[in-house]
Amino acid sequence: MTDQPTSSTRIGYPATTAARVLGPAVPAAVVAGRWPSRGSIGHPELCQRGCIKHAAGQCAAGAACDFCHFRHARDYKLERTDRQLLRRLSRFNLLRITLTLLERRIGARRAQAAAIFQ
């Protein structure tokens, strides 16, 4: 039994990553060396959160680990004034900004996503 949670809570939502969808089997892409662990699939946008045991050099799960074994940048934390501004936005404007940012990220990661879902 692991002391790590079974799902990531990035942005407050449970993760629905490739590793969770694939079930207990270790994907062929992991075995082939494309990703070091099940949780690393789709790094950096679609993977699970970073494995704290791997970062400490103590992850015994190896390729079967449900957490990402790549290095992750620290999550960006909004300043107080930025958070207040976001709270004042209408739902429409907040969704419009979110959609614009997602479209930019998708465009930047299109090649990576194509390789993952082939």
CSV table of C-alpha atoms in Angstrom, one decimal:
chain,number,residue,atom,x,y,z
A,1,MET,CA,0.0,0.0,0.0
A,2,THR,CA,1.3,3.4,-0.9
A,3,ASP,CA,0.9,6.5,1.2
A,4,GLN,CA,0.4,8.7,-1.9
A,5,PRO,CA,-3.2,9.5,-3.0
A,6,THR,CA,-4.5,7.6,-6.0
A,7,SER,CA,-5.5,10.7,-8.0
A,8,SER,CA,-4.1,14.1,-8.6
A,9,THR,CA,-6.1,17.2,-7.7
A,10,ARG,CA,-4.7,19.7,-10.0
A,11,ILE,CA,-7.0,22.6,-10.3
A,12,GLY,CA,-9.3,20.9,-7.8
A,13,TYR,CA,-10.6,18.1,-10.1
A,14,PRO,CA,-9.8,14.4,-9.9
A,15,ALA,CA,-7.3,13.3,-12.5
A,16,THR,CA,-8.5,11.3,-15.5
A,17,THR,CA,-5.1,10.5,-16.9
A,18,ALA,CA,-4.0,7.9,-19.4
A,19,ALA,CA,-2.4,5.9,-16.5
A,20,ARG,CA,-5.7,5.6,-14.6
A,21,VAL,CA,-7.7,4.8,-17.8
A,22,LEU,CA,-5.2,2.1,-18.8
A,23,GLY,CA,-5.7,0.1,-15.6
A,24,PRO,CA,-3.1,-2.0,-13.8
A,25,ALA,CA,-1.1,-3.1,-16.8
A,26,VAL,CA,2.1,-1.2,-17.5
A,27,PRO,CA,1.7,0.4,-21.0
A,28,ALA,CA,4.0,-0.7,-23.8
A,29,ALA,CA,5.1,2.9,-24.2
A,30,VAL,CA,6.5,2.8,-20.7
A,31,VAL,CA,8.2,-0.5,-21.3
A,32,ALA,CA,9.7,0.8,-24.6
A,33,GLY,CA,11.3,3.7,-22.7
A,34,ARG,CA,9.1,6.5,-23.9
A,35,TRP,CA,8.0,7.3,-20.3
A,36,PRO,CA,9.7,6.2,-17.1
A,37,SER,CA,6.4,5.4,-15.3
A,38,ARG,CA,2.7,5.0,-15.9
A,39,GLY,CA,2.0,8.3,-14.2
A,40,SER,CA,4.5,10.0,-16.6
A,41,ILE,CA,2.4,9.4,-19.7
A,42,GLY,CA,1.6,12.7,-21.4
A,43,HIS,CA,4.2,14.7,-19.4
A,44,PRO,CA,4.0,17.6,-18.8
A,45,GLU,CA,0.3,18.5,-19.6
A,46,LEU,CA,-1.5,15.2,-19.3
A,47,CYS,CA,0.6,13.4,-16.6
A,48,GLN,CA,-0.1,12.8,-12.9
A,49,ARG,CA,1.6,15.0,-10.4
A,50,GLY,CA,5.2,14.4,-9.6
A,51,CYS,CA,6.2,11.3,-7.6
A,52,ILE,CA,7.7,12.5,-4.3
A,53,LYS,CA,9.3,9.1,-3.7
A,54,HIS,CA,11.1,9.2,-7.0
A,55,ALA,CA,12.3,12.8,-6.3
A,56,ALA,CA,13.8,11.4,-3.1
A,57,GLY,CA,15.3,8.4,-5.0
A,58,GLN,CA,13.1,6.0,-3.2
A,59,CYS,CA,10.3,4.9,-5.6
A,60,ALA,CA,10.1,1.1,-5.5
A,61,ALA,CA,7.2,1.0,-8.0
A,62,GLY,CA,9.3,1.9,-11.0
A,63,ALA,CA,7.5,1.7,-14.3
A,64,ALA,CA,4.2,0.7,-12.5
A,65,CYS,CA,4.2,3.9,-10.4
A,66,ASP,CA,1.0,6.0,-10.9
A,67,PHE,CA,2.9,9.3,-10.4
A,68,CYS,CA,5.1,11.2,-12.9
A,69,HIS,CA,8.9,10.5,-12.7
A,70,PHE,CA,9.8,13.6,-14.8
A,71,ARG,CA,10.8,16.9,-13.1
A,72,HIS,CA,7.9,19.3,-12.6
A,73,ALA,CA,8.1,23.0,-12.4
A,74,ARG,CA,6.5,24.5,-9.3
A,75,ASP,CA,2.8,25.4,-9.8
A,76,TYR,CA,2.3,29.1,-10.4
A,77,LYS,CA,0.5,30.8,-7.5
A,78,LEU,CA,-1.5,33.9,-8.3
A,79,GLU,CA,-0.9,37.1,-6.3
A,80,ARG,CA,-3.7,38.4,-4.1
A,81,THR,CA,-4.6,41.2,-6.5
A,82,ASP,CA,-4.8,38.7,-9.4
A,83,ARG,CA,-7.0,36.3,-7.4
A,84,GLN,CA,-9.3,39.2,-6.5
A,85,LEU,CA,-9.5,40.3,-10.2
A,86,LEU,CA,-10.4,36.7,-11.2
A,87,ARG,CA,-13.2,36.6,-8.6
A,88,ARG,CA,-14.7,39.8,-10.0
A,89,LEU,CA,-14.9,38.5,-13.6
A,90,SER,CA,-18.2,37.4,-14.9
A,91,ARG,CA,-18.5,33.7,-15.6
A,92,PHE,CA,-18.5,34.4,-19.4
A,93,ASN,CA,-15.3,36.4,-19.2
A,94,LEU,CA,-13.6,33.8,-17.0
A,95,LEU,CA,-14.5,31.0,-19.4
A,96,ARG,CA,-13.4,33.1,-22.4
A,97,ILE,CA,-10.0,33.7,-20.8
A,98,THR,CA,-9.7,30.0,-19.8
A,99,LEU,CA,-10.6,28.9,-23.3
A,100,THR,CA,-8.0,31.2,-24.8
A,101,LEU,CA,-5.3,29.8,-22.5
A,102,LEU,CA,-6.3,26.2,-23.2
A,103,GLU,CA,-6.2,26.8,-26.9
A,104,ARG,CA,-2.7,28.2,-26.7
A,105,ARG,CA,-1.5,25.2,-24.6
A,106,ILE,CA,-3.1,22.7,-26.9
A,107,GLY,CA,-1.4,24.4,-29.9
A,108,ALA,CA,1.9,24.2,-28.2
A,109,ARG,CA,1.4,20.6,-27.2
A,110,ARG,CA,-0.3,19.3,-30.4
A,111,ALA,CA,2.7,17.3,-31.6
A,112,GLN,CA,3.2,15.7,-28.2
A,113,ALA,CA,-0.5,14.8,-28.0
A,114,ALA,CA,-0.4,13.3,-31.4
A,115,ALA,CA,2.4,11.0,-30.4
A,116,ILE,CA,0.6,10.0,-27.2
A,117,PHE,CA,-2.7,9.1,-28.8
A,118,GLN,CA,-1.4,7.3,-32.0
